[in-house]
Every structure is written in structure tokens, then in C-alpha cells.
PDB file of C-alpha atoms in Angstrom:
ATOM      1  CA  MET N  18       0.000   0.000   0.000  1.00  0.00           C
ATOM      2  CA  LYS N  19       2.829   2.430   0.837  1.00  0.00           C
ATOM      3  CA  HIS N  20       4.408   1.551  -2.479  1.00  0.00           C
ATOM      4  CA  LEU N  21       1.174   2.376  -4.364  1.00  0.00           C
ATOM      5  CA  LEU N  22       0.814   5.713  -2.605  1.00  0.00           C
ATOM      6  CA  ARG N  23       4.366   6.721  -3.465  1.00  0.00           C
ATOM      7  CA  HIS N  24       3.970   5.969  -7.150  1.00  0.00           C
ATOM      8  CA  SER N  25       0.333   6.833  -7.848  1.00  0.00           C
ATOM      9  CA  GLY N  26       0.822  10.596  -7.797  1.00  0.00           C
ATOM     10  CA  GLN N  27      -1.026  10.831  -4.492  1.00  0.00           C
ATOM     11  CA  PRO N  28       0.681  12.519  -1.557  1.00  0.00           C
ATOM     12  CA  SER N  29       1.375  10.209   1.359  1.00  0.00           C
ATOM     13  CA  ILE N  30      -0.615  10.883   4.516  1.00  0.00           C
ATOM     14  CA  PRO N  31       1.504  11.338   7.630  1.00  0.00           C
ATOM     15  CA  SER N  32       0.462   9.243  10.596  1.00  0.00           C
ATOM     16  CA  LEU N  33      -0.681  10.887  13.831  1.00  0.00           C
ATOM     17  CA  PRO N  34       0.397   9.850  17.287  1.00  0.00           C
ATOM     18  CA  ALA N  35      -1.945   7.365  18.903  1.00  0.00           C
ATOM     19  CA  GLY N  36      -4.821   8.934  20.781  1.00  0.00           C
ATOM     20  CA  ARG N  37      -4.848  12.188  18.788  1.00  0.00           C
ATOM     21  CA  ALA N  38      -7.912  13.017  16.673  1.00  0.00           C
ATOM     22  CA  VAL N  39      -7.648  14.351  13.148  1.00  0.00           C
ATOM     23  CA  PRO N  40      -8.267  18.118  13.312  1.00  0.00           C
ATOM     24  CA  THR N  41     -11.302  19.282  11.340  1.00  0.00           C
ATOM     25  CA  LEU N  42     -12.587  22.701  10.362  1.00  0.00           C
ATOM     26  CA  SER N  43     -16.302  23.144  10.971  1.00  0.00           C
ATOM     27  CA  PRO N  44     -18.231  26.129   9.608  1.00  0.00           C
ATOM     28  CA  ARG N  45     -19.398  28.615  12.165  1.00  0.00           C
ATOM     29  CA  PRO N  46     -23.125  28.111  12.801  1.00  0.00           C
ATOM     30  CA  LEU N  47     -25.403  30.878  11.635  1.00  0.00           C
ATOM     31  CA  SER N  48     -27.227  32.805  14.308  1.00  0.00           C
ATOM     32  CA  ALA N  49     -30.977  32.322  14.657  1.00  0.00           C
ATOM     33  CA  ALA N  50     -31.567  35.891  13.452  1.00  0.00           C
ATOM     34  CA  VAL N  51     -29.539  35.346  10.283  1.00  0.00           C
ATOM     35  CA  ARG N  52     -31.308  32.062   9.522  1.00  0.00           C
ATOM     36  CA  TRP N  53     -34.691  33.723  10.112  1.00  0.00           C
ATOM     37  CA  TRP N  54     -33.831  36.555   7.725  1.00  0.00           C
ATOM     38  CA  GLN N  55     -32.594  34.152   5.050  1.00  0.00           C
ATOM     39  CA  GLU N  56     -35.833  32.179   5.220  1.00  0.00           C
ATOM     40  CA  LEU N  57     -37.994  35.302   5.188  1.00  0.00           C
ATOM     41  CA  SER N  58     -36.111  36.900   2.298  1.00  0.00           C
ATOM     42  CA  ALA N  59     -36.477  33.705   0.257  1.00  0.00           C
ATOM     43  CA  LEU N  60     -40.155  33.434   1.154  1.00  0.00           C
ATOM     44  CA  ILE N  61     -41.017  36.977   0.051  1.00  0.00           C
ATOM     45  CA  LYS N  62     -38.593  36.960  -2.916  1.00  0.00           C
ATOM     46  CA  PHE N  63     -36.680  39.850  -1.409  1.00  0.00           C
ATOM     47  CA  ARG N  64     -34.894  41.082  -4.546  1.00  0.00           C
ATOM     48  CA  LEU N  65     -38.096  41.075  -6.590  1.00  0.00           C
ATOM     49  CA  THR N  66     -39.987  42.786  -3.771  1.00  0.00           C
ATOM     50  CA  LEU N  67     -37.227  45.391  -3.503  1.00  0.00           C
ATOM     51  CA  LEU N  68     -37.658  46.199  -7.201  1.00  0.00           C
ATOM     52  CA  VAL N  69     -41.419  46.527  -6.658  1.00  0.00           C
ATOM     53  CA  LEU N  70     -40.839  48.983  -3.822  1.00  0.00           C
ATOM     54  CA  LEU N  71     -38.300  50.982  -5.840  1.00  0.00           C
ATOM     55  CA  THR N  72     -40.759  51.444  -8.707  1.00  0.00           C
ATOM     56  CA  THR N  73     -43.534  52.306  -6.239  1.00  0.00           C
ATOM     57  CA  LEU N  74     -41.357  55.029  -4.760  1.00  0.00           C
ATOM     58  CA  ILE N  75     -40.479  56.328  -8.230  1.00  0.00           C
ATOM     59  CA  GLY N  76     -44.166  56.523  -9.080  1.00  0.00           C
ATOM     60  CA  TYR N  77     -44.839  58.439  -5.874  1.00  0.00           C
ATOM     61  CA  CYS N  78     -42.014  60.892  -6.559  1.00  0.00           C
ATOM     62  CA  ILE N  79     -43.260  61.555 -10.101  1.00  0.00           C
ATOM     63  CA  GLY N  80     -46.832  62.080  -8.910  1.00  0.00           C
ATOM     64  CA  SER N  81     -46.108  64.216  -5.857  1.00  0.00           C
ATOM     65  CA  ASP N  82     -45.717  67.929  -5.485  1.00  0.00           C
ATOM     66  CA  HIS N  83     -42.403  69.367  -4.345  1.00  0.00           C
ATOM     67  CA  PRO N  84     -41.130  69.117  -1.729  1.00  0.00           C
ATOM     68  CA  ILE N  85     -41.993  65.429  -1.463  1.00  0.00           C
ATOM     69  CA  ASP N  86     -43.896  64.378   1.650  1.00  0.00           C
ATOM     70  CA  GLY N  87     -41.544  61.745   3.045  1.00  0.00           C
ATOM     71  CA  LEU N  88     -44.070  60.306   5.490  1.00  0.00           C
ATOM     72  CA  ARG N  89     -46.742  59.760   2.837  1.00  0.00           C
ATOM     73  CA  ALA N  90     -44.122  58.193   0.559  1.00  0.00           C
ATOM     74  CA  LEU N  91     -43.191  55.822   3.381  1.00  0.00           C
ATOM     75  CA  HIS N  92     -46.853  54.884   3.821  1.00  0.00           C
ATOM     76  CA  ALA N  93     -47.124  54.054   0.116  1.00  0.00           C
ATOM     77  CA  VAL N  94     -44.006  51.887   0.230  1.00  0.00           C
ATOM     78  CA  LEU N  95     -44.970  50.056   3.430  1.00  0.00           C
ATOM     79  CA  GLY N  96     -48.482  49.251   2.226  1.00  0.00           C
ATOM     80  CA  THR N  97     -47.140  48.024  -1.109  1.00  0.00           C
ATOM     81  CA  ALA N  98     -44.491  45.944   0.683  1.00  0.00           C
ATOM     82  CA  LEU N  99     -47.165  44.019   2.582  1.00  0.00           C
ATOM     83  CA  VAL N 100     -49.095  43.293  -0.610  1.00  0.00           C
ATOM     84  CA  ALA N 101     -45.950  42.362  -2.578  1.00  0.00           C
ATOM     85  CA  ALA N 102     -44.819  39.978   0.163  1.00  0.00           C
ATOM     86  CA  ALA N 103     -48.252  38.346   0.166  1.00  0.00           C
ATOM     87  CA  ALA N 104     -48.161  37.899  -3.614  1.00  0.00           C
ATOM     88  CA  ALA N 105     -44.718  36.270  -3.469  1.00  0.00           C
ATOM     89  CA  ILE N 106     -45.742  33.851  -0.710  1.00  0.00           C
ATOM     90  CA  LEU N 107     -49.001  32.841  -2.415  1.00  0.00           C
ATOM     91  CA  ASN N 108     -47.111  32.278  -5.667  1.00  0.00           C
ATOM     92  CA  GLU N 109     -44.718  29.933  -3.850  1.00  0.00           C
ATOM     93  CA  VAL N 110     -47.593  28.087  -2.192  1.00  0.00           C
ATOM     94  CA  ILE N 111     -49.324  27.477  -5.528  1.00  0.00           C
ATOM     95  CA  GLU N 112     -46.105  26.521  -7.340  1.00  0.00           C
ATOM     96  CA  ARG N 113     -44.499  24.492  -4.552  1.00  0.00           C
ATOM     97  CA  ARG N 114     -44.500  21.272  -6.624  1.00  0.00           C
ATOM     98  CA  GLN N 115     -43.034  22.986  -9.680  1.00  0.00           C
ATOM     99  CA  ASP N 116     -40.481  24.833  -7.550  1.00  0.00           C
ATOM    100  CA  ALA N 117     -39.331  21.526  -6.058  1.00  0.00           C
ATOM    101  CA  GLN N 118     -38.508  20.252  -9.568  1.00  0.00           C
ATOM    102  CA  MET N 119     -36.402  23.231 -10.634  1.00  0.00           C
ATOM    103  CA  THR N 120     -32.776  23.664  -9.625  1.00  0.00           C
ATOM    104  CA  ARG N 121     -33.203  27.419  -9.316  1.00  0.00           C
ATOM    105  CA  THR N 122     -36.116  27.213  -6.874  1.00  0.00           C
ATOM    106  CA  GLN N 123     -35.946  23.825  -5.180  1.00  0.00           C
ATOM    107  CA  ASN N 124     -34.463  25.293  -1.977  1.00  0.00           C
ATOM    108  CA  ARG N 125     -37.261  27.803  -1.440  1.00  0.00           C
ATOM    109  CA  PRO N 126     -38.724  27.388   2.063  1.00  0.00           C
ATOM    110  CA  ILE N 127     -42.118  26.009   1.005  1.00  0.00           C
ATOM    111  CA  ALA N 128     -40.810  23.818  -1.829  1.00  0.00           C
ATOM    112  CA  ALA N 129     -38.140  22.368   0.467  1.00  0.00           C
ATOM    113  CA  GLY N 130     -40.706  21.687   3.199  1.00  0.00           C
ATOM    114  CA  ARG N 131     -39.198  24.006   5.798  1.00  0.00           C
ATOM    115  CA  VAL N 132     -42.342  26.177   5.887  1.00  0.00           C
ATOM    116  CA  ASP N 133     -45.846  24.735   6.035  1.00  0.00           C
ATOM    117  CA  GLY N 134     -48.008  25.771   3.086  1.00  0.00           C
ATOM    118  CA  LEU N 135     -51.145  26.291   5.176  1.00  0.00           C
ATOM    119  CA  HIS N 136     -49.390  28.564   7.641  1.00  0.00           C
ATOM    120  CA  ALA N 137     -47.754  30.456   4.785  1.00  0.00           C
ATOM    121  CA  THR N 138     -51.139  30.964   3.097  1.00  0.00           C
ATOM    122  CA  ALA N 139     -52.671  32.312   6.295  1.00  0.00           C
ATOM    123  CA  ALA N 140     -49.772  34.728   6.768  1.00  0.00           C
ATOM    124  CA  ALA N 141     -49.988  35.848   3.123  1.00  0.00           C
ATOM    125  CA  VAL N 142     -53.734  36.508   3.283  1.00  0.00           C
ATOM    126  CA  ALA N 143     -53.295  38.511   6.485  1.00  0.00           C
ATOM    127  CA  SER N 144     -50.430  40.481   4.908  1.00  0.00           C
ATOM    128  CA  ALA N 145     -52.458  41.213   1.760  1.00  0.00           C
ATOM    129  CA  MET N 146     -55.486  42.414   3.703  1.00  0.00           C
ATOM    130  CA  ALA N 147     -53.307  44.543   5.989  1.00  0.00           C
ATOM    131  CA  GLY N 148     -51.423  46.064   3.049  1.00  0.00           C
ATOM    132  CA  ILE N 149     -54.547  46.998   1.082  1.00  0.00           C
ATOM    133  CA  ALA N 150     -56.216  48.421   4.201  1.00  0.00           C
ATOM    134  CA  TYR N 151     -53.038  50.329   5.045  1.00  0.00           C
ATOM    135  CA  LEU N 152     -52.952  51.950   1.602  1.00  0.00           C
ATOM    136  CA  ILE N 153     -56.645  52.852   1.749  1.00  0.00           C
ATOM    137  CA  PHE N 154     -56.263  54.389   5.191  1.00  0.00           C
ATOM    138  CA  PHE N 155     -52.886  56.138   4.856  1.00  0.00           C
ATOM    139  CA  ALA N 156     -52.897  56.911   1.121  1.00  0.00           C
ATOM    140  CA  ASN N 157     -56.266  56.694  -0.640  1.00  0.00           C
ATOM    141  CA  MET N 158     -58.853  54.266  -1.956  1.00  0.00           C
ATOM    142  CA  LEU N 159     -57.444  54.340  -5.499  1.00  0.00           C
ATOM    143  CA  ALA N 160     -53.996  53.219  -4.363  1.00  0.00           C
ATOM    144  CA  GLY N 161     -55.554  50.362  -2.416  1.00  0.00           C
ATOM    145  CA  LEU N 162     -57.608  49.259  -5.414  1.00  0.00           C
ATOM    146  CA  VAL N 163     -54.579  49.288  -7.735  1.00  0.00           C
ATOM    147  CA  ALA N 164     -52.650  47.213  -5.171  1.00  0.00           C
ATOM    148  CA  ALA N 165     -55.541  44.736  -5.001  1.00  0.00           C
ATOM    149  CA  ALA N 166     -55.563  44.513  -8.820  1.00  0.00           C
ATOM    150  CA  THR N 167     -51.815  43.863  -8.786  1.00  0.00           C
ATOM    151  CA  LEU N 168     -52.229  41.030  -6.294  1.00  0.00           C
ATOM    152  CA  PHE N 169     -55.149  39.492  -8.197  1.00  0.00           C
ATOM    153  CA  THR N 170     -53.355  39.645 -11.554  1.00  0.00           C
ATOM    154  CA  TYR N 171     -50.179  38.072 -10.184  1.00  0.00           C
ATOM    155  CA  VAL N 172     -51.704  35.310  -8.054  1.00  0.00           C
ATOM    156  CA  CYS N 173     -54.991  34.465  -9.774  1.00  0.00           C
ATOM    157  CA  LEU N 174     -54.077  35.027 -13.432  1.00  0.00           C
ATOM    158  CA  TYR N 175     -50.319  34.953 -14.044  1.00  0.00           C
ATOM    159  CA  THR N 176     -49.430  32.086 -11.695  1.00  0.00           C
ATOM    160  CA  PRO N 177     -51.940  29.498 -13.017  1.00  0.00           C
ATOM    161  CA  MET N 178     -51.419  30.637 -16.631  1.00  0.00           C
ATOM    162  CA  LYS N 179     -47.773  29.553 -16.468  1.00  0.00           C
ATOM    163  CA  LEU N 180     -48.984  25.963 -16.746  1.00  0.00           C
ATOM    164  CA  ILE N 181     -51.419  26.730 -19.565  1.00  0.00           C
ATOM    165  CA  SER N 182     -50.209  29.326 -22.061  1.00  0.00           C
ATOM    166  CA  PRO N 183     -47.067  31.255 -23.071  1.00  0.00           C
ATOM    167  CA  TRP N 184     -49.234  34.384 -22.869  1.00  0.00           C
ATOM    168  CA  ASN N 185     -48.548  34.227 -19.135  1.00  0.00           C
ATOM    169  CA  THR N 186     -45.552  36.525 -19.646  1.00  0.00           C
ATOM    170  CA  TRP N 187     -47.829  39.306 -20.884  1.00  0.00           C
ATOM    171  CA  VAL N 188     -50.116  38.914 -17.877  1.00  0.00           C
ATOM    172  CA  GLY N 189     -47.165  38.797 -15.510  1.00  0.00           C
ATOM    173  CA  ALA N 190     -45.838  41.989 -17.064  1.00  0.00           C
ATOM    174  CA  VAL N 191     -49.152  43.692 -16.249  1.00  0.00           C
ATOM    175  CA  SER N 192     -48.840  42.882 -12.561  1.00  0.00           C
ATOM    176  CA  GLY N 193     -45.185  43.925 -12.602  1.00  0.00           C
ATOM    177  CA  ALA N 194     -46.026  47.257 -14.238  1.00  0.00           C
ATOM    178  CA  LEU N 195     -48.676  48.293 -11.685  1.00  0.00           C
ATOM    179  CA  PRO N 196     -46.464  49.135  -8.627  1.00  0.00           C
ATOM    180  CA  PRO N 197     -45.384  52.562  -9.988  1.00  0.00           C
ATOM    181  CA  VAL N 198     -49.080  53.237 -10.586  1.00  0.00           C
ATOM    182  CA  ILE N 199     -49.710  52.437  -6.901  1.00  0.00           C
ATOM    183  CA  GLY N 200     -47.089  55.000  -5.948  1.00  0.00           C
ATOM    184  CA  TYR N 201     -48.416  57.579  -8.398  1.00  0.00           C
ATOM    185  CA  ALA N 202     -52.007  57.076  -7.226  1.00  0.00           C
ATOM    186  CA  SER N 203     -50.861  57.398  -3.603  1.00  0.00           C
ATOM    187  CA  ALA N 204     -49.449  60.833  -4.372  1.00  0.00           C
ATOM    188  CA  LYS N 205     -51.897  62.114  -6.979  1.00  0.00           C
ATOM    189  CA  ASN N 206     -55.104  60.203  -6.201  1.00  0.00           C
ATOM    190  CA  ALA N 207     -55.510  59.830  -9.953  1.00  0.00           C
ATOM    191  CA  VAL N 208     -54.537  57.566 -12.831  1.00  0.00           C
ATOM    192  CA  ASP N 209     -53.778  59.731 -15.851  1.00  0.00           C
ATOM    193  CA  GLY N 210     -51.442  59.874 -18.838  1.00  0.00           C
ATOM    194  CA  THR N 211     -48.331  60.032 -16.666  1.00  0.00           C
ATOM    195  CA  ALA N 212     -49.430  56.922 -14.780  1.00  0.00           C
ATOM    196  CA  LEU N 213     -49.983  55.188 -18.129  1.00  0.00           C
ATOM    197  CA  PHE N 214     -46.462  56.210 -19.201  1.00  0.00           C
ATOM    198  CA  LEU N 215     -44.966  54.688 -16.033  1.00  0.00           C
ATOM    199  CA  PHE N 216     -47.020  51.537 -16.549  1.00  0.00           C
ATOM    200  CA  SER N 217     -45.894  51.229 -20.183  1.00  0.00           C
ATOM    201  CA  LEU N 218     -42.255  51.777 -19.242  1.00  0.00           C
ATOM    202  CA  LEU N 219     -42.310  48.905 -16.760  1.00  0.00           C
ATOM    203  CA  PHE N 220     -44.456  46.681 -18.973  1.00  0.00           C
ATOM    204  CA  PHE N 221     -42.201  46.807 -22.016  1.00  0.00           C
ATOM    205  CA  TRP N 222     -39.008  46.609 -19.924  1.00  0.00           C
ATOM    206  CA  GLN N 223     -40.165  43.342 -18.382  1.00  0.00           C
ATOM    207  CA  MET N 224     -40.512  41.509 -21.694  1.00  0.00           C
ATOM    208  CA  PRO N 225     -36.800  41.384 -22.666  1.00  0.00           C
ATOM    209  CA  HIS N 226     -35.916  41.006 -18.975  1.00  0.00           C
ATOM    210  CA  PHE N 227     -38.195  37.964 -18.603  1.00  0.00           C
ATOM    211  CA  PHE N 228     -37.108  36.491 -21.940  1.00  0.00           C
ATOM    212  CA  ALA N 229     -33.459  36.614 -20.887  1.00  0.00           C
ATOM    213  CA  ILE N 230     -34.262  34.819 -17.632  1.00  0.00           C
ATOM    214  CA  ALA N 231     -36.421  32.268 -19.458  1.00  0.00           C
ATOM    215  CA  TRP N 232     -33.597  31.455 -21.856  1.00  0.00           C
ATOM    216  CA  LEU N 233     -31.125  30.934 -19.023  1.00  0.00           C
ATOM    217  CA  TYR N 234     -33.511  28.609 -17.164  1.00  0.00           C
ATOM    218  CA  ARG N 235     -35.427  27.069 -20.056  1.00  0.00           C
ATOM    219  CA  ASN N 236     -34.505  23.511 -19.034  1.00  0.00           C
ATOM    220  CA  ASP N 237     -35.873  24.139 -15.554  1.00  0.00           C
ATOM    221  CA  TYR N 238     -39.107  25.570 -16.945  1.00  0.00           C
ATOM    222  CA  GLU N 239     -39.565  22.615 -19.273  1.00  0.00           C
ATOM    223  CA  LYS N 240     -38.891  20.124 -16.481  1.00  0.00           C
ATOM    224  CA  ALA N 241     -41.498  21.792 -14.271  1.00  0.00           C
ATOM    225  CA  GLY N 242     -44.109  21.844 -17.052  1.00  0.00           C
ATOM    226  CA  PHE N 243     -44.318  25.633 -17.426  1.00  0.00           C
ATOM    227  CA  ARG N 244     -45.641  26.738 -20.810  1.00  0.00           C
ATOM    228  CA  MET N 245     -43.175  29.558 -21.313  1.00  0.00           C
ATOM    229  CA  LEU N 246     -42.516  30.881 -24.817  1.00  0.00           C
ATOM    230  CA  VAL N 247     -38.944  29.589 -24.634  1.00  0.00           C
ATOM    231  CA  VAL N 248     -40.336  26.059 -24.087  1.00  0.00           C
ATOM    232  CA  VAL N 249     -43.067  26.216 -26.747  1.00  0.00           C
ATOM    233  CA  ASP N 250     -40.867  27.929 -29.342  1.00  0.00           C
ATOM    234  CA  VAL N 251     -38.278  25.188 -29.910  1.00  0.00           C
ATOM    235  CA  THR N 252     -36.152  27.217 -32.342  1.00  0.00           C
ATOM    236  CA  GLY N 253     -36.115  30.277 -30.092  1.00  0.00           C
ATOM    237  CA  ARG N 254     -36.573  32.645 -33.040  1.00  0.00           C
ATOM    238  CA  LYS N 255     -39.943  33.944 -31.856  1.00  0.00           C
ATOM    239  CA  LEU N 256     -38.519  34.709 -28.441  1.00  0.00           C
ATOM    240  CA  THR N 257     -35.422  36.508 -29.720  1.00  0.00           C
ATOM    241  CA  SER N 258     -37.433  38.444 -32.330  1.00  0.00           C
ATOM    242  CA  GLN N 259     -39.933  39.563 -29.711  1.00  0.00           C
ATOM    243  CA  THR N 260     -37.037  40.580 -27.476  1.00  0.00           C
ATOM    244  CA  VAL N 261     -35.796  43.034 -30.109  1.00  0.00           C
ATOM    245  CA  PHE N 262     -39.331  44.227 -30.848  1.00  0.00           C
ATOM    246  CA  PHE N 263     -40.214  44.996 -27.235  1.00  0.00           C
ATOM    247  CA  THR N 264     -36.858  46.670 -26.612  1.00  0.00           C
ATOM    248  CA  LEU N 265     -37.522  48.982 -29.562  1.00  0.00           C
ATOM    249  CA  ILE N 266     -41.010  49.764 -28.239  1.00  0.00           C
ATOM    250  CA  LEU N 267     -39.485  50.472 -24.822  1.00  0.00           C
ATOM    251  CA  PHE N 268     -37.047  52.893 -26.443  1.00  0.00           C
ATOM    252  CA  LEU N 269     -39.905  54.821 -28.047  1.00  0.00           C
ATOM    253  CA  VAL N 270     -41.938  54.844 -24.825  1.00  0.00           C
ATOM    254  CA  SER N 271     -38.945  56.169 -22.877  1.00  0.00           C
ATOM    255  CA  LEU N 272     -38.865  59.234 -25.152  1.00  0.00           C
ATOM    256  CA  TRP N 273     -42.450  60.238 -24.354  1.00  0.00           C
ATOM    257  CA  PRO N 274     -41.388  62.840 -21.722  1.00  0.00           C
ATOM    258  CA  MET N 275     -39.458  64.609 -24.491  1.00  0.00           C
ATOM    259  CA  VAL N 276     -42.620  64.810 -26.628  1.00  0.00           C
ATOM    260  CA  ALA N 277     -44.795  65.845 -23.675  1.00  0.00           C
ATOM    261  CA  GLY N 278     -42.219  68.311 -22.377  1.00  0.00           C
ATOM    262  CA  THR N 279     -42.303  66.811 -18.885  1.00  0.00           C
ATOM    263  CA  ALA N 280     -38.588  66.050 -18.534  1.00  0.00           C
ATOM    264  CA  ALA N 281     -35.477  68.136 -19.111  1.00  0.00           C
ATOM    265  CA  ILE N 282     -33.009  67.530 -21.945  1.00  0.00           C
ATOM    266  CA  PRO N 283     -30.492  65.509 -19.849  1.00  0.00           C
ATOM    267  CA  TYR N 284     -33.172  62.854 -19.355  1.00  0.00           C
ATOM    268  CA  THR N 285     -33.742  62.565 -23.087  1.00  0.00           C
ATOM    269  CA  LEU N 286     -30.026  62.254 -23.821  1.00  0.00           C
ATOM    270  CA  GLY N 287     -29.644  59.626 -21.120  1.00  0.00           C
ATOM    271  CA  ALA N 288     -32.714  57.703 -22.341  1.00  0.00           C
ATOM    272  CA  ILE N 289     -31.311  57.629 -25.884  1.00  0.00           C
ATOM    273  CA  ALA N 290     -27.910  56.357 -24.694  1.00  0.00           C
ATOM    274  CA  LEU N 291     -29.352  53.727 -22.369  1.00  0.00           C
ATOM    275  CA  GLY N 292     -31.890  52.623 -24.969  1.00  0.00           C
ATOM    276  CA  ALA N 293     -29.197  52.202 -27.621  1.00  0.00           C
ATOM    277  CA  LEU N 294     -27.148  49.992 -25.295  1.00  0.00           C
ATOM    278  CA  PHE N 295     -30.195  47.924 -24.366  1.00  0.00           C
ATOM    279  CA  ILE N 296     -31.203  47.480 -28.015  1.00  0.00           C
ATOM    280  CA  GLY N 297     -27.634  46.441 -28.804  1.00  0.00           C
ATOM    281  CA  ALA N 298     -27.807  43.697 -26.167  1.00  0.00           C
ATOM    282  CA  ALA N 299     -31.171  42.520 -27.568  1.00  0.00           C
ATOM    283  CA  VAL N 300     -29.826  42.413 -31.140  1.00  0.00           C
ATOM    284  CA  ARG N 301     -26.797  40.383 -30.006  1.00  0.00           C
ATOM    285  CA  PHE N 302     -29.154  37.952 -28.286  1.00  0.00           C
ATOM    286  CA  HIS N 303     -31.214  37.664 -31.476  1.00  0.00           C
ATOM    287  CA  ASN N 304     -28.185  37.111 -33.717  1.00  0.00           C
ATOM    288  CA  GLU N 305     -26.418  34.715 -31.347  1.00  0.00           C
ATOM    289  CA  PRO N 306     -28.969  33.136 -28.999  1.00  0.00           C
ATOM    290  CA  ASN N 307     -26.835  31.471 -26.331  1.00  0.00           C
ATOM    291  CA  ARG N 308     -26.222  31.648 -22.603  1.00  0.00           C
ATOM    292  CA  ALA N 309     -23.594  34.360 -22.920  1.00  0.00           C
ATOM    293  CA  SER N 310     -25.796  36.726 -24.939  1.00  0.00           C
ATOM    294  CA  ALA N 311     -28.822  35.957 -22.722  1.00  0.00           C
ATOM    295  CA  ARG N 312     -26.761  36.753 -19.638  1.00  0.00           C
ATOM    296  CA  GLY N 313     -25.573  39.969 -21.281  1.00  0.00           C
ATOM    297  CA  LEU N 314     -29.167  40.939 -22.030  1.00  0.00           C
ATOM    298  CA  PHE N 315     -30.177  40.159 -18.446  1.00  0.00           C
ATOM    299  CA  PHE N 316     -27.470  42.378 -16.962  1.00  0.00           C
ATOM    300  CA  ALA N 317     -28.265  45.112 -19.498  1.00  0.00           C
ATOM    301  CA  SER N 318     -31.897  45.056 -18.327  1.00  0.00           C
ATOM    302  CA  ILE N 319     -30.815  45.192 -14.672  1.00  0.00           C
ATOM    303  CA  ALA N 320     -28.635  48.236 -15.352  1.00  0.00           C
ATOM    304  CA  TYR N 321     -31.118  49.982 -17.654  1.00  0.00           C
ATOM    305  CA  LEU N 322     -34.129  50.299 -15.383  1.00  0.00           C
ATOM    306  CA  PRO N 323     -32.683  51.966 -12.251  1.00  0.00           C
ATOM    307  CA  LEU N 324     -30.539  54.298 -14.352  1.00  0.00           C
ATOM    308  CA  LEU N 325     -33.482  55.379 -16.496  1.00  0.00           C
ATOM    309  CA  LEU N 326     -35.778  55.812 -13.482  1.00  0.00           C
ATOM    310  CA  GLY N 327     -33.077  57.792 -11.702  1.00  0.00           C
ATOM    311  CA  LEU N 328     -32.815  60.150 -14.672  1.00  0.00           C
ATOM    312  CA  LEU N 329     -36.591  60.425 -14.787  1.00  0.00           C
ATOM    313  CA  VAL N 330     -36.859  61.517 -11.148  1.00  0.00           C
ATOM    314  CA  ALA N 331     -33.847  63.827 -11.379  1.00  0.00           C
ATOM    315  CA  PHE N 332     -35.036  65.709 -14.456  1.00  0.00           C
ATOM    316  CA  TRP N 333     -38.836  65.475 -14.195  1.00  0.00           C
ATOM    317  CA  LYS N 334     -40.422  68.926 -14.518  1.00  0.00           C
TER     318      LYS N 334
END
């Protein structure tokens, strides 16, 4: 055996004195608070919820008079947070079997069995009711109704449609485009042309963003039985063509403040530059549909939205 170890390319293992244990390195255990936060953030889809709250705040800032009422803005964000958390939890309850089949989602608390579905549903319903009531009481009835519509669209339409039709992406984009309208309605108590502009901006941004994600995880979606466009369209040409189309539409929508005269020139210049970069990423994805170009499109979408919204708030008249 010693001879084999010396000549097999394997380093020999020095012997330890009798009675001495082999030293091992064990990871430091996470504190209860850290584990609790990790479970909660996974349960409410923290990063997605954070994006919802960012767009809600943007909508409030666009709809409010100056100076902005910080307390009312906080009320709008808090109420929306409760509703968004409820939507995420209910989505995970409904899709727990599909989530358990996908590598990307199999460790979610409900899919992995760490959180009971019945308890999660009860908590989500309570959170949704509290969030809608909070918005009605601290903002206005319109904001509460838009939040309720967002929840209904996401949970009752988009989630079940994922197993039925590739049109689910369109419906999901509707629910994802409503949070800035919640913020705008909280400030303005109205849904007008500016609210429609914010809705359109988020709606058309989501299409290339979702398509990039779908391409990266298309095997997972197919395994779980989701009828996403990337699964139905075997060649991928419909998906990549629609990606370019919706990115072009988004570019045109982003220039509406220039036409309406509601944003200063720096916004328009920034929107043109950001739009050109985003379109470039979409065209590359269309010409060379692979993981690298899909990942590039995904990161382009992640960079585009906060930068454009930041310009919008900074230079809104």
C-alpha cells in the first residue's frame, strides 16, 4: 500500500500519534436571526420585492408635489411591501410542486418543506389584507384598489397561466407594471397619462428582462411543465425576435417625456444612450442566442431600469 501511494501521484498521509484526533474545520453556525432573515427573504422573494418597492417610490415621486412628503411616501411603500410579500408567498404556495422540480427554486422554504403551506397561506392573506387596508387608510382608496388589482393579476391570473399558455408573460408583465401606478395614485389620487407612461415603461421593460431569464432557465421551466414561450418555441426565433421588438417599443416609450415636455433635456439624452445599449444587447441575443448573450441581455436590463428611473426623477419637470 505504501508503495502504491508513493507511485500513484497521491501525496502520502503522515500518521498521527496514537490517541490524537484528526483536526477538522467546521463552519461557524449561523445565528438564529440570520437564519430567520434568510428564510424570510427567500419566502417573500426579497430582490423582486425590492424592485417593486423601488418602482412604487419612483411613481410616488413623479406624482407628488415638491417638496416630497416623506411620510406619505413611506406609507405608500410600506403598504405596497405588505401586498408584494403576500403575492410572493401565495405564488410559492401554488407553485411548490413545480419549484421543487427546478434547480433554481428547489431550496425555497415552502418547496423544500421548511415552511408549512397552510401557515404560509394564512400569513400571506393577512399580509395582503393589511397592506390593502393600510394603503386605503394612509394613502387613498385608489392606491388600495390598484394594489388589489396587482395582487389578483399576479396570483390568480399569471401564476396558473404559467402551466397553460405562453401568454402568461404578458399577464405577468401587467402585474409587474402596476407598482409605480400604486405609488403615483398614492401621491396624486388619480390615474392619468403620466401613470400610463410609467405603466408602459415597466411593462415593455419586463418583456426582454423575462425572456433573458427564461432562456437561461429554459430547461428548468420545461422540467417543471411551465408553458413559457422559450419552451413552446423550440427554435427560439420567436422569443429573440420579440425581445428586439419589445426593446424597440421600450425605447420609443422612454422618449415620451421629451414629446410631452415633462422632462429636461439631460433625461432625453440619457434615455437615448441607455436605450441604444439595451437594443444592442437585444440584437446580439437575437443574432447569437446562447447563454452568454442571454446573460448579457439580463445584466443590461438590470442596469437599464434603475438608471433610467433615476434620470426620470432627477429631471422630471
